[in-house]
Amino acid sequence: MIHKTTATILSLAIVANGAQPGAPAPVAAPMRDLEWGQINFLHTTDTHGWLGGHLQEAQYSADWGDYVSFTEHMRKKADENGVDLLVIDTGDRIEGNGLYDGSDPKGKYIYDIFSQQDVDILCTGNHELYHEESVAREHNTTVPRFREQYIASNLDYIEPETGNQIPQARRYIKFKTKNQGLDVVALGYLFNFDRNANNSVVLPVEETLKSEWFQAAIREKADLFVVIGHVGLRMKEFEQIFKVIRDQNWYTPIAFLGGHAHVRDTRKFDDQAYAIASGRYFETIGWMSVDGIKKKNKNKAGATFKRRYIDNNVLGLQHHAGVEDEEEFTTSHGHNVSLMIANARKELDLDRKIGCSPRNLWMSRAKYPSPGSIYTWLENEVLPDAIHNQDRDKPRLTIVNTGAVRFDIFKGAFTKDSTFLVSPFTSKFNYIADVPYDVAKKVLQLLNSGGQVAGLDTSYLTVPEQMAPSPFLFKEPEPPVIIPDMFMDQQQQQPLVSTDDDDDDDDDEPKLVNGYTTKDDLGDDGDDAIHSPIKFYAVPNCIQSQAAFPETADPETVDLVFIDYVQPWIIPALKFSGGDYDTDDVKVYLDKTLTDVIAGWVGEHWKDGC
């Protein structure tokens, strides 16, 4: 429920458009204002290349240029009010959008676009580390551009010339804030990731906590510790870091800014330590503020933490920046960044239509299995038809992990960009030939059973939201109760709902847009825009299709086909099921990625309709 004391119901009386050509205009919504403190954070994470914004979703249609403009206005506001503002990014900046994946080499444009933002602290995500090429680009491109801001508390780089293992960047940084003069010690972590390329080394978090440099860092004289990380808030790594810092610093506030889980979330560690996660795909700009920081009296705790999850659209950004006119909102630098994005998209031909989707297909907004589930569509229509080796005319089971799919399909045009949005990865299809069906049919159940298979955590197979879920995930959302409180200058703002003195005309009721209705450790008032709730559903770790089965009986043997990412789990699952196989039995089945497979199927089967 939204109470009078926690919400101001506002809407801008103007219409703004996202900066990219064709971006839909956002819809006015009831808004909660940002609450400022002595130090304030703007936070992005898991942008995965979506710097052009969402061209099919109005509420997330602002682009990176708009964010640059917004940040410039917010820094000005901070200076005027004598408070501090820090801009944070916590990794996974690549893989997941045509702006990154559609170029050759990958990332040809996006590194330049991202670096236009004035980021104060940043770190690496796991997606920067899957391939040696992306590890090298991160080390040789992003790190030098943010040499004073980049932190790598548990990440090393292997120099190709010497083989030396060196820190990817500085282990921690200490600085004094511009306006409040706060002494800040900042660290930057990655969760204990073990699928990284050979030219990188991820150091276990718990080992770094014993290191000389870490022990020195937590003994620095700090008014505030800032721990950024590509770490889910409900994962163990942040908790480990918190405990060690708190044991040394009983009262010092600690602000954690995390990611990886693709959710909006805030976690309370204690009264003086909170963490925020700011969604995925540049849908969300996170806001955290800390007030009541005591510089002199270190023996008394008094800090307060506030948070907002900002829908990334120009209308909302203008509101929070206090700028009414869109032309005034868009700065020269921001405009130029938007042009960089538009030119890159045009050069990459990302709007080229491949087909037309006849319906919406959802990752988690429809039950699995159901006609509205993208996984049911893959399982029943795409995989049986498109995953076929002409030299292997055998019954086959095909297994794909749900984490291989990264976004929904919307009814309408399916473009070159859409192929990378849905599945950007380079994994192809392998198989083990002639597996007894009684053995092969047990594999899916093991992969979906939860826990571990031969010491391998099966949660890494599913979507990021389910890897270390918030306790509020998949809870039945409650419809918001809109109670107007007060209105700002009526020349700039207009109420979206009537007051008790107005008549009860239904036309005065807010037409809420579907969107996030986040619950976290601070309550249910974190989203800046008040939405009509969406129900989300859990999905399995993996799905399976079958093809070329005899009509009258089960086959004696099948080809067990799988996307190559899941191979480390497949071999032990077969052993548990009674099979005796190892990596020598694995062969290439189809030299295509899931991206290629989906694009080919759409081009053949969805030719008409828009």
Coordinates of C-alpha atoms in Angstrom, one line a residue:
M1 CA 0.0 0.0 0.0
I2 CA 1.2 3.5 -0.8
H3 CA 0.5 5.9 2.1
K4 CA 0.1 9.6 2.1
T5 CA 3.5 10.0 3.9
T6 CA 5.4 8.0 1.3
A7 CA 4.1 9.1 -2.1
T8 CA 3.4 12.2 -4.0
I9 CA 1.2 11.6 -7.0
L10 CA 2.5 13.6 -9.9
S11 CA 2.7 13.6 -13.6
L12 CA 4.4 15.8 -16.1
A13 CA 2.0 17.8 -18.3
I14 CA 4.2 17.3 -21.3
V15 CA 5.0 14.5 -23.7
A16 CA 8.6 13.5 -24.2
N17 CA 10.2 11.1 -26.6
G18 CA 13.2 8.8 -26.2
A19 CA 16.1 10.0 -28.2
Q20 CA 16.4 7.1 -30.6
P21 CA 14.4 7.3 -33.9
G22 CA 11.3 5.2 -33.5
A23 CA 11.4 5.0 -29.7
P24 CA 7.9 5.1 -28.3
A25 CA 6.8 8.1 -26.2
P26 CA 6.6 7.3 -22.5
V27 CA 3.2 7.6 -20.7
A28 CA 2.7 9.9 -17.7
A29 CA 2.5 8.0 -14.4
P30 CA 2.0 8.7 -10.7
M31 CA 5.5 9.4 -9.4
R32 CA 7.4 9.2 -6.2
D33 CA 10.1 11.8 -5.8
L34 CA 13.8 11.0 -5.1
E35 CA 14.9 11.5 -1.5
W36 CA 18.3 13.2 -1.3
G37 CA 20.9 12.7 1.4
Q38 CA 24.5 13.9 2.1
I39 CA 25.7 11.4 -0.5
N40 CA 23.7 10.0 -3.4
F41 CA 24.2 7.3 -6.0
L42 CA 23.0 6.8 -9.5
H43 CA 23.5 3.2 -10.4
T44 CA 23.3 1.1 -13.6
T45 CA 24.1 -2.6 -13.8
D46 CA 23.6 -5.5 -16.3
T47 CA 23.0 -3.1 -19.2
H48 CA 24.1 -5.8 -21.6
G49 CA 24.5 -3.4 -24.5
W50 CA 21.1 -1.9 -24.2
L51 CA 22.5 1.7 -24.5
G52 CA 19.9 2.5 -27.2
G53 CA 17.1 2.0 -24.7
H54 CA 14.0 -0.2 -25.3
L55 CA 12.5 0.6 -28.7
Q56 CA 9.3 -1.5 -28.0
E57 CA 8.7 -0.5 -24.4
A58 CA 7.8 3.2 -23.8
Q59 CA 8.6 3.2 -20.1
Y60 CA 12.2 2.2 -20.7
S61 CA 12.8 4.1 -24.0
A62 CA 15.5 6.6 -22.9
D63 CA 19.0 6.0 -24.3
W64 CA 22.5 6.4 -22.9
G65 CA 22.6 10.0 -24.2
D66 CA 19.5 10.8 -22.2
Y67 CA 21.2 9.3 -19.1
V68 CA 24.3 11.5 -19.8
S69 CA 22.0 14.5 -19.9
F70 CA 20.2 13.4 -16.8
T71 CA 23.4 13.0 -14.9
E72 CA 24.6 16.5 -15.9
H73 CA 21.4 18.0 -14.4
M74 CA 21.6 15.8 -11.3
R75 CA 25.2 16.8 -10.6
K76 CA 24.2 20.5 -10.9
K77 CA 21.4 19.9 -8.4
A78 CA 23.8 18.2 -6.0
D79 CA 26.2 21.1 -6.3
E80 CA 23.5 23.6 -5.7
N81 CA 22.3 21.8 -2.6
G82 CA 25.8 21.2 -1.3
V83 CA 25.6 17.4 -1.4
D84 CA 27.4 14.7 -3.3
L85 CA 26.4 12.5 -6.3
L86 CA 28.4 9.5 -7.4
V87 CA 27.6 7.6 -10.7
I88 CA 28.2 3.8 -10.4
D89 CA 28.2 0.9 -12.8
T90 CA 28.5 -2.7 -11.7
G91 CA 29.3 -4.6 -14.9
D92 CA 27.8 -6.9 -17.5
R93 CA 28.0 -4.1 -20.0
I94 CA 28.2 -6.5 -22.9
E95 CA 26.3 -9.4 -24.6
G96 CA 22.6 -9.0 -25.1
N97 CA 21.9 -6.4 -27.7
G98 CA 22.7 -5.9 -31.4
L99 CA 24.6 -2.7 -30.5
Y100 CA 27.3 -4.9 -29.0
D101 CA 26.7 -8.4 -30.6
G102 CA 25.9 -7.2 -34.1
S103 CA 29.3 -5.7 -34.8
D104 CA 32.5 -7.3 -36.0
P105 CA 34.5 -7.2 -33.8
K106 CA 31.9 -7.4 -31.1
G107 CA 31.7 -4.1 -29.2
K108 CA 33.1 -2.0 -32.1
Y109 CA 30.8 0.9 -31.1
I110 CA 29.7 0.3 -27.5
Y111 CA 32.9 0.9 -25.6
D112 CA 33.1 4.4 -27.0
I113 CA 29.4 5.0 -26.3
F114 CA 29.6 3.8 -22.7
S115 CA 32.7 5.8 -21.9
Q116 CA 30.8 9.1 -22.7
Q117 CA 29.2 8.8 -19.3
D118 CA 31.1 10.3 -16.4
V119 CA 31.2 7.2 -14.1
D120 CA 32.8 7.6 -10.7
I121 CA 33.2 3.9 -9.7
L122 CA 32.8 0.8 -11.8
C123 CA 33.8 -2.9 -11.9
T124 CA 33.6 -6.0 -14.1
G125 CA 30.8 -8.4 -14.6
N126 CA 31.0 -12.1 -15.5
H127 CA 30.0 -11.4 -19.1
E128 CA 33.1 -9.4 -19.7
L129 CA 35.1 -12.6 -18.8
Y130 CA 33.6 -15.4 -20.9
H131 CA 35.9 -15.0 -23.9
E132 CA 39.6 -14.1 -24.1
E133 CA 38.8 -11.4 -26.6
S134 CA 36.3 -9.6 -24.3
V135 CA 38.6 -9.9 -21.4
A136 CA 41.4 -8.2 -23.4
R137 CA 39.1 -5.5 -24.6
E138 CA 37.9 -4.7 -21.1
H139 CA 41.5 -4.6 -19.9
N140 CA 42.9 -2.6 -22.8
T141 CA 39.9 -0.3 -23.4
T142 CA 37.6 0.3 -20.4
V143 CA 40.2 0.1 -17.7
P144 CA 42.5 2.8 -19.2
R145 CA 39.5 5.1 -19.8
F146 CA 38.5 4.8 -16.2
R147 CA 41.9 4.3 -14.7
E148 CA 41.1 6.2 -11.5
Q149 CA 37.6 4.9 -11.1
Y150 CA 37.9 1.2 -12.0
I151 CA 38.2 -1.3 -9.1
A152 CA 39.1 -5.0 -9.3
S153 CA 39.2 -6.3 -5.8
N154 CA 39.2 -9.9 -6.8
L155 CA 40.0 -9.9 -10.5
D156 CA 43.4 -10.4 -12.2
Y157 CA 44.5 -10.3 -15.8
I158 CA 47.1 -12.5 -17.5
E159 CA 49.4 -10.5 -19.7
P160 CA 49.7 -12.2 -23.1
E161 CA 53.3 -11.1 -23.6
T162 CA 54.7 -12.3 -20.3
G163 CA 52.1 -14.6 -18.8
N164 CA 52.3 -12.4 -15.6
Q165 CA 49.2 -12.3 -13.4
I166 CA 48.5 -8.7 -12.5
P167 CA 45.5 -6.9 -10.9
Q168 CA 42.9 -5.9 -13.6
A169 CA 42.7 -2.5 -11.9
R170 CA 43.2 -1.1 -8.4
R171 CA 42.0 -3.2 -5.5
Y172 CA 40.3 -0.3 -3.8
I173 CA 40.2 3.5 -3.9
K174 CA 40.0 6.2 -1.3
F175 CA 38.8 9.7 -2.0
K176 CA 37.1 12.8 -0.5
T177 CA 33.8 13.8 -1.8
K178 CA 33.4 17.2 -3.6
N179 CA 30.8 19.0 -1.5
Q180 CA 30.4 17.2 1.8
G181 CA 34.1 16.4 2.2
L182 CA 33.3 12.8 3.2
D183 CA 36.2 10.3 3.3
V184 CA 35.1 7.3 1.2
V185 CA 36.8 3.9 0.9
A186 CA 35.4 2.0 -2.2
L187 CA 35.9 -1.7 -3.2
G188 CA 34.7 -3.5 -6.3
Y189 CA 34.0 -7.2 -6.5
L190 CA 32.8 -10.0 -8.7
F191 CA 31.0 -13.1 -7.3
N192 CA 33.0 -16.3 -7.2
F193 CA 32.7 -16.9 -11.0
D194 CA 34.5 -20.0 -12.4
R195 CA 33.6 -20.0 -16.1
N196 CA 36.0 -17.2 -17.0
A197 CA 38.5 -17.3 -19.9
N198 CA 42.1 -18.3 -19.4
N199 CA 43.5 -14.8 -19.5
S200 CA 41.6 -13.8 -16.4
V201 CA 41.7 -15.0 -12.8
V202 CA 38.8 -14.5 -10.4
L203 CA 40.1 -14.7 -6.8
P204 CA 37.6 -16.2 -4.3
V205 CA 36.1 -13.4 -2.3
E206 CA 36.8 -15.1 1.1
E207 CA 40.5 -15.3 0.3
T208 CA 40.8 -11.6 -0.5
L209 CA 39.3 -10.7 2.8
K210 CA 42.4 -12.1 4.5
S211 CA 44.8 -10.2 2.2
E212 CA 47.1 -7.5 3.4
W213 CA 45.6 -4.9 1.1
F214 CA 42.0 -5.6 2.2
Q215 CA 43.0 -5.5 5.9
A216 CA 44.6 -2.1 5.2
A217 CA 41.6 -0.8 3.3
I218 CA 39.1 -1.6 6.2
R219 CA 41.5 0.2 8.6
E220 CA 41.5 3.4 6.6
K221 CA 39.8 6.4 8.3
A222 CA 36.5 6.4 6.4
D223 CA 33.2 8.2 6.9
L224 CA 31.5 5.7 4.5
F225 CA 32.5 2.4 2.9
V226 CA 31.1 1.9 -0.6
V227 CA 31.2 -1.7 -1.9
I228 CA 30.2 -2.1 -5.5
G229 CA 30.1 -5.5 -7.1
H230 CA 28.7 -7.7 -9.8
V231 CA 27.1 -9.7 -7.0
G232 CA 23.5 -10.6 -6.3
L233 CA 22.3 -9.1 -3.1
R234 CA 21.2 -12.5 -1.8
M235 CA 24.4 -14.3 -2.7
K236 CA 27.0 -15.1 0.0
E237 CA 29.8 -12.8 -1.2
F238 CA 28.3 -9.5 -0.1
E239 CA 27.4 -11.0 3.3
Q240 CA 31.0 -12.2 3.7
I241 CA 32.4 -8.7 2.9
F242 CA 29.9 -7.0 5.2
K243 CA 30.8 -9.2 8.2
V244 CA 34.5 -8.5 7.9
I245 CA 34.1 -4.7 7.4
R246 CA 31.6 -4.5 10.3
D247 CA 33.8 -6.5 12.7
Q248 CA 36.5 -3.8 12.2
N249 CA 34.2 -0.8 11.9
W250 CA 31.2 -1.1 14.3
Y251 CA 29.4 2.1 13.3
T252 CA 30.6 3.2 9.9
P253 CA 27.8 3.2 7.3
I254 CA 28.3 0.8 4.4
A255 CA 26.6 1.2 1.0
F256 CA 26.5 -1.8 -1.3
L257 CA 25.6 -1.5 -5.0
G258 CA 25.2 -4.9 -6.7
G259 CA 23.9 -6.6 -9.8
H260 CA 24.0 -9.9 -11.7
A261 CA 20.5 -11.1 -10.6
H262 CA 18.6 -8.8 -13.0
V263 CA 16.2 -7.6 -10.4
R264 CA 15.2 -4.5 -8.5
D265 CA 16.1 -5.2 -4.9
T266 CA 17.3 -3.7 -1.6
R267 CA 18.8 -5.7 1.2
K268 CA 19.3 -4.7 4.8
F269 CA 22.5 -6.0 6.5
D270 CA 22.0 -3.9 9.6
D271 CA 20.8 -0.4 10.4
Q272 CA 24.0 1.1 9.0
A273 CA 24.4 -1.1 5.9
Y274 CA 22.1 -1.5 2.9
A275 CA 22.5 -2.8 -0.6
I276 CA 20.7 -1.9 -3.8
A277 CA 20.4 -3.8 -7.1
S278 CA 19.2 -1.9 -10.1
G279 CA 17.5 -4.3 -12.5
R280 CA 18.7 -5.2 -16.0
Y281 CA 19.0 -4.0 -19.6
F282 CA 19.0 -0.3 -18.8
E283 CA 15.3 -0.5 -17.8
T284 CA 16.2 0.9 -14.4
I285 CA 18.5 3.6 -13.0
G286 CA 19.0 2.9 -9.3
W287 CA 19.0 5.7 -6.7
M288 CA 20.4 5.3 -3.2
S289 CA 20.9 8.2 -0.8
V290 CA 22.7 8.1 2.6
D291 CA 22.0 10.9 5.2
G292 CA 23.0 11.4 8.8
I293 CA 26.7 10.4 8.3
K294 CA 28.6 11.6 11.3
K295 CA 32.1 12.7 10.6
K296 CA 33.2 13.5 14.1
N297 CA 31.5 11.1 16.5
K298 CA 32.4 7.6 15.2
N299 CA 30.9 5.8 18.2
K300 CA 27.3 6.6 17.4
A301 CA 25.4 5.3 14.4
G302 CA 22.9 7.6 12.8
A303 CA 22.9 7.1 9.0
T304 CA 19.6 6.6 7.1
F305 CA 19.3 5.0 3.7
K306 CA 16.7 5.7 1.0
R307 CA 16.2 4.1 -2.4
R308 CA 14.3 4.5 -5.7
Y309 CA 14.1 2.4 -8.8
I310 CA 13.8 4.9 -11.7
D311 CA 12.0 3.8 -14.9
N312 CA 14.4 4.8 -17.6
N313 CA 12.3 7.1 -19.8
V314 CA 12.7 10.8 -20.6
L315 CA 9.5 11.8 -19.0
G316 CA 10.5 10.5 -15.6
L317 CA 14.1 11.7 -16.0
Q318 CA 12.9 15.2 -16.7
H319 CA 10.7 15.0 -13.6
H320 CA 13.5 14.0 -11.3
A321 CA 15.9 16.5 -12.9
G322 CA 13.4 19.3 -12.4
V323 CA 13.5 20.2 -16.1
E324 CA 10.1 20.8 -17.8
D325 CA 11.2 21.2 -21.4
E326 CA 12.7 18.4 -23.3
E327 CA 14.9 20.6 -25.3
E328 CA 16.3 22.1 -22.1
F329 CA 16.7 18.6 -20.7
T330 CA 18.8 17.3 -23.6
T331 CA 22.3 18.6 -23.1
S332 CA 24.8 19.1 -26.0
H333 CA 26.9 16.1 -24.8
G334 CA 23.8 13.9 -24.3
H335 CA 22.5 14.8 -27.8
N336 CA 25.8 13.8 -29.3
V337 CA 25.8 10.5 -27.5
S338 CA 22.3 9.8 -28.8
L339 CA 23.6 10.5 -32.3
M340 CA 26.5 8.1 -31.8
I341 CA 24.0 5.4 -30.9
A342 CA 21.7 6.2 -33.9
N343 CA 24.6 6.1 -36.3
A344 CA 25.9 2.8 -34.9
R345 CA 22.4 1.2 -35.2
K346 CA 22.1 2.4 -38.7
E347 CA 25.6 1.1 -39.6
L348 CA 24.7 -2.3 -38.1
D349 CA 21.3 -2.4 -39.9
L350 CA 19.7 -3.4 -36.6
D351 CA 16.2 -2.4 -37.7
R352 CA 16.2 -4.8 -40.7
K353 CA 13.0 -6.9 -40.4
I354 CA 13.5 -10.7 -40.4
G355 CA 9.9 -11.6 -39.7
C356 CA 6.7 -10.7 -37.8
S357 CA 5.8 -12.3 -34.5
P358 CA 2.1 -13.2 -34.4
R359 CA 2.0 -12.9 -30.6
N360 CA 3.9 -11.9 -27.5
L361 CA 6.1 -14.6 -26.0
W362 CA 7.3 -14.2 -22.4
M363 CA 10.2 -15.5 -20.4
S364 CA 8.5 -15.2 -17.0
R365 CA 5.3 -13.3 -17.6
A366 CA 3.5 -16.4 -18.7
K367 CA 3.5 -19.8 -17.0
Y368 CA 5.6 -22.6 -18.4
P369 CA 4.4 -24.6 -20.1
S370 CA 1.7 -22.4 -21.9
P371 CA 1.1 -20.9 -25.3
G372 CA 2.4 -17.5 -24.1
S373 CA 5.8 -19.0 -22.9
I374 CA 8.8 -18.4 -25.0
Y375 CA 10.2 -21.7 -23.7
T376 CA 7.1 -23.6 -24.8
W377 CA 7.5 -22.0 -28.2
L378 CA 11.1 -23.1 -28.5
E379 CA 10.3 -26.6 -27.1
N380 CA 7.4 -27.3 -29.4
E381 CA 8.0 -25.3 -32.6
V382 CA 11.6 -24.2 -33.0
L383 CA 13.9 -26.8 -31.6
P384 CA 12.2 -29.9 -33.2
D385 CA 12.2 -28.2 -36.6
A386 CA 15.5 -26.3 -36.6
I387 CA 17.9 -28.5 -34.6
H388 CA 18.5 -31.2 -37.1
N389 CA 21.7 -32.7 -38.5
Q390 CA 21.0 -34.1 -41.9
D391 CA 23.6 -36.8 -41.4
R392 CA 21.9 -38.1 -38.3
D393 CA 18.4 -39.3 -39.2
K394 CA 17.8 -40.5 -35.6
P395 CA 15.3 -39.9 -32.8
R396 CA 16.7 -37.0 -30.7
L397 CA 16.3 -35.2 -27.5
T398 CA 17.5 -31.5 -27.5
I399 CA 18.3 -29.8 -24.2
V400 CA 18.6 -26.0 -23.9
N401 CA 19.1 -24.2 -20.6
T402 CA 16.6 -21.4 -19.9
G403 CA 19.4 -19.0 -19.2
A404 CA 20.3 -19.1 -22.9
V405 CA 17.2 -17.0 -23.5
R406 CA 17.5 -13.4 -22.3
F407 CA 14.4 -11.4 -23.4
D408 CA 10.8 -11.6 -24.5
I409 CA 9.5 -11.5 -28.1
F410 CA 6.8 -8.8 -28.7
K411 CA 4.1 -9.1 -31.3
G412 CA 5.1 -7.3 -34.4
A413 CA 8.3 -6.8 -36.3
F414 CA 11.2 -9.2 -35.4
T415 CA 14.4 -7.5 -36.4
K416 CA 18.1 -8.2 -36.7
D417 CA 18.4 -6.6 -33.2
S418 CA 15.6 -8.9 -31.8
T419 CA 17.8 -12.0 -32.5
F420 CA 20.5 -10.7 -30.2
L421 CA 18.0 -9.5 -27.6
V422 CA 16.4 -13.0 -27.3
S423 CA 19.7 -14.9 -27.3
P424 CA 23.1 -13.3 -27.8
F425 CA 25.4 -16.1 -27.0
T426 CA 28.0 -17.9 -29.1
S427 CA 27.2 -21.4 -27.8
K428 CA 26.5 -24.0 -30.4
F429 CA 25.0 -27.5 -30.4
N430 CA 26.9 -30.8 -29.5
Y431 CA 25.6 -34.3 -29.1
I432 CA 26.3 -37.8 -27.8
A433 CA 25.2 -40.4 -30.2
D434 CA 23.0 -43.5 -29.6
V435 CA 22.3 -43.0 -25.9
P436 CA 19.9 -45.6 -24.5
Y437 CA 16.6 -43.8 -24.2
D438 CA 16.0 -45.1 -20.7
V439 CA 19.2 -43.2 -19.7
A440 CA 18.8 -40.1 -21.8
K441 CA 15.2 -39.4 -20.6
K442 CA 16.5 -39.0 -16.9
V443 CA 18.9 -36.2 -17.7
L444 CA 16.4 -33.4 -17.8
Q445 CA 14.9 -34.3 -14.5
L446 CA 18.4 -34.2 -12.9
L447 CA 19.2 -30.8 -14.4
N448 CA 15.9 -29.4 -13.1
S449 CA 16.0 -31.0 -9.7
G450 CA 17.9 -28.2 -8.0
G451 CA 21.1 -28.3 -6.0
Q452 CA 24.2 -29.8 -7.6
V453 CA 25.1 -32.4 -10.2
A454 CA 28.6 -33.8 -9.4
G455 CA 29.5 -30.6 -7.5
L456 CA 28.2 -28.3 -10.2
D457 CA 25.5 -25.9 -9.2
T458 CA 22.5 -26.3 -11.5
S459 CA 21.3 -22.7 -10.7
Y460 CA 23.8 -21.4 -13.2
L461 CA 21.6 -23.0 -15.9
T462 CA 18.6 -20.8 -15.3
V463 CA 17.7 -17.2 -15.7
P464 CA 19.7 -14.7 -13.5
E465 CA 16.6 -13.8 -11.5
Q466 CA 16.4 -17.3 -10.1
M467 CA 20.1 -17.9 -9.3
A468 CA 20.0 -16.3 -5.8
P469 CA 16.4 -15.0 -5.6
S470 CA 15.0 -12.4 -3.3
P471 CA 12.5 -13.8 -0.8
F472 CA 9.9 -11.5 -2.5
L473 CA 10.4 -13.0 -6.0
F474 CA 7.3 -14.6 -7.5
K475 CA 5.1 -13.5 -4.7
E476 CA 1.6 -12.5 -5.8
P477 CA 1.8 -8.7 -6.5
E478 CA -0.7 -6.4 -4.8
P479 CA -2.4 -3.7 -6.8
P480 CA -1.3 -0.3 -5.7
V481 CA -3.6 2.0 -3.7
I482 CA -3.3 5.5 -5.0
I483 CA -3.7 8.2 -2.3
P484 CA -2.8 11.7 -3.4
D485 CA -0.8 13.7 -0.9
M486 CA 0.3 17.1 -2.2
F487 CA 1.1 18.6 -5.6
M488 CA 4.1 20.7 -6.6
D489 CA 3.8 23.8 -8.7
Q490 CA 0.7 23.4 -10.8
Q491 CA 2.3 25.1 -13.7
Q492 CA 4.7 22.2 -14.0
Q493 CA 2.8 19.3 -12.5
Q494 CA -0.7 18.1 -12.8
P495 CA -2.4 15.5 -10.5
L496 CA -3.1 12.2 -12.2
V497 CA -5.8 11.3 -9.7
S498 CA -8.6 13.2 -8.1
T499 CA -8.7 14.3 -4.4
D500 CA -11.4 13.4 -2.1
D501 CA -13.2 16.7 -2.9
D502 CA -13.4 15.8 -6.6
D503 CA -16.3 13.9 -8.1
D504 CA -16.0 10.2 -8.5
D505 CA -15.8 10.2 -12.2
D506 CA -14.0 7.0 -13.3
D507 CA -12.3 9.0 -16.0
D508 CA -10.2 10.7 -13.3
E509 CA -8.7 7.4 -12.1
P510 CA -5.1 6.8 -13.1
K511 CA -4.5 4.6 -16.1
L512 CA -1.5 2.8 -14.7
V513 CA 1.1 1.3 -17.0
N514 CA 2.1 -2.4 -16.4
G515 CA 5.5 -2.5 -14.7
Y516 CA 7.5 -3.4 -11.7
T517 CA 5.9 -3.4 -8.3
T518 CA 9.0 -4.1 -6.2
K519 CA 9.0 -5.4 -2.7
D520 CA 12.3 -5.4 -0.8
D521 CA 13.7 -5.1 2.7
L522 CA 12.6 -1.4 2.9
G523 CA 9.0 -2.1 1.8
D524 CA 6.9 -1.7 -1.4
D525 CA 7.4 2.0 -2.2
G526 CA 10.8 1.8 -4.1
D527 CA 9.6 2.2 -7.7
D528 CA 9.6 5.8 -8.8
A529 CA 6.6 5.2 -11.1
I530 CA 3.5 3.6 -9.7
H531 CA 2.6 0.6 -11.9
S532 CA -0.2 -1.9 -12.5
P533 CA 1.4 -5.1 -11.2
I534 CA 2.7 -7.9 -13.4
K535 CA 2.7 -11.5 -12.3
F536 CA 6.0 -13.3 -12.8
Y537 CA 6.5 -17.1 -12.9
A538 CA 9.4 -19.4 -12.2
V539 CA 10.9 -21.4 -15.0
P540 CA 12.9 -24.6 -15.0
N541 CA 16.7 -24.8 -15.4
C542 CA 16.4 -26.5 -18.8
I543 CA 13.8 -27.4 -21.4
Q544 CA 13.8 -30.4 -23.8
S545 CA 12.3 -31.1 -27.1
Q546 CA 12.0 -34.4 -28.8
A547 CA 11.9 -35.1 -32.6
A548 CA 11.8 -38.0 -35.0
F549 CA 10.4 -40.4 -32.4
P550 CA 8.5 -43.5 -33.7
E551 CA 4.8 -43.2 -33.5
T552 CA 4.0 -46.5 -31.7
A553 CA 6.8 -46.9 -29.1
D554 CA 9.7 -45.2 -27.4
P555 CA 13.0 -45.5 -29.3
E556 CA 15.7 -47.8 -28.0
T557 CA 18.4 -45.1 -28.4
V558 CA 18.5 -41.4 -29.2
D559 CA 20.9 -38.7 -30.0
L560 CA 21.2 -36.5 -27.0
V561 CA 21.7 -33.0 -28.3
F562 CA 22.5 -30.0 -26.1
I563 CA 23.6 -26.4 -26.3
D564 CA 27.3 -26.6 -25.5
Y565 CA 27.1 -24.4 -22.4
V566 CA 25.4 -27.2 -20.5
Q567 CA 28.0 -29.9 -21.4
P568 CA 29.7 -29.8 -17.9
W569 CA 26.4 -30.8 -16.4
I570 CA 25.4 -33.3 -19.1
I571 CA 28.2 -35.8 -18.6
P572 CA 27.7 -36.3 -14.8
A573 CA 24.0 -36.4 -15.3
L574 CA 24.4 -39.2 -17.7
K575 CA 26.6 -41.1 -15.3
F576 CA 24.0 -40.6 -12.5
S577 CA 21.4 -42.0 -15.0
G578 CA 23.3 -45.1 -15.7
G579 CA 25.3 -44.1 -18.7
D580 CA 29.1 -44.3 -19.1
Y581 CA 30.1 -41.3 -21.2
D582 CA 32.9 -38.7 -21.1
T583 CA 34.0 -35.7 -23.2
D584 CA 35.5 -38.0 -25.8
D585 CA 32.0 -39.1 -26.7
V586 CA 30.8 -35.5 -27.4
K587 CA 30.7 -34.4 -31.1
V588 CA 29.5 -31.3 -32.9
Y589 CA 25.8 -31.7 -33.9
L590 CA 25.0 -28.3 -35.4
D591 CA 27.5 -25.5 -36.1
K592 CA 25.0 -22.8 -35.4
T593 CA 24.2 -20.7 -32.4
L594 CA 20.7 -20.4 -30.8
T595 CA 20.7 -16.9 -32.2
D596 CA 21.2 -18.3 -35.8
V597 CA 18.6 -21.0 -35.2
I598 CA 15.9 -18.6 -34.0
A599 CA 16.6 -16.1 -36.8
G600 CA 16.4 -18.8 -39.4
W601 CA 13.2 -20.2 -38.1
V602 CA 11.5 -16.8 -37.8
G603 CA 12.6 -15.9 -41.4
E604 CA 11.0 -19.1 -42.7
H605 CA 7.8 -19.3 -40.5
W606 CA 6.9 -15.7 -39.7
K607 CA 7.2 -14.1 -43.1
D608 CA 4.0 -12.1 -43.0
G609 CA 1.9 -10.1 -40.6
C610 CA 3.3 -6.6 -40.2

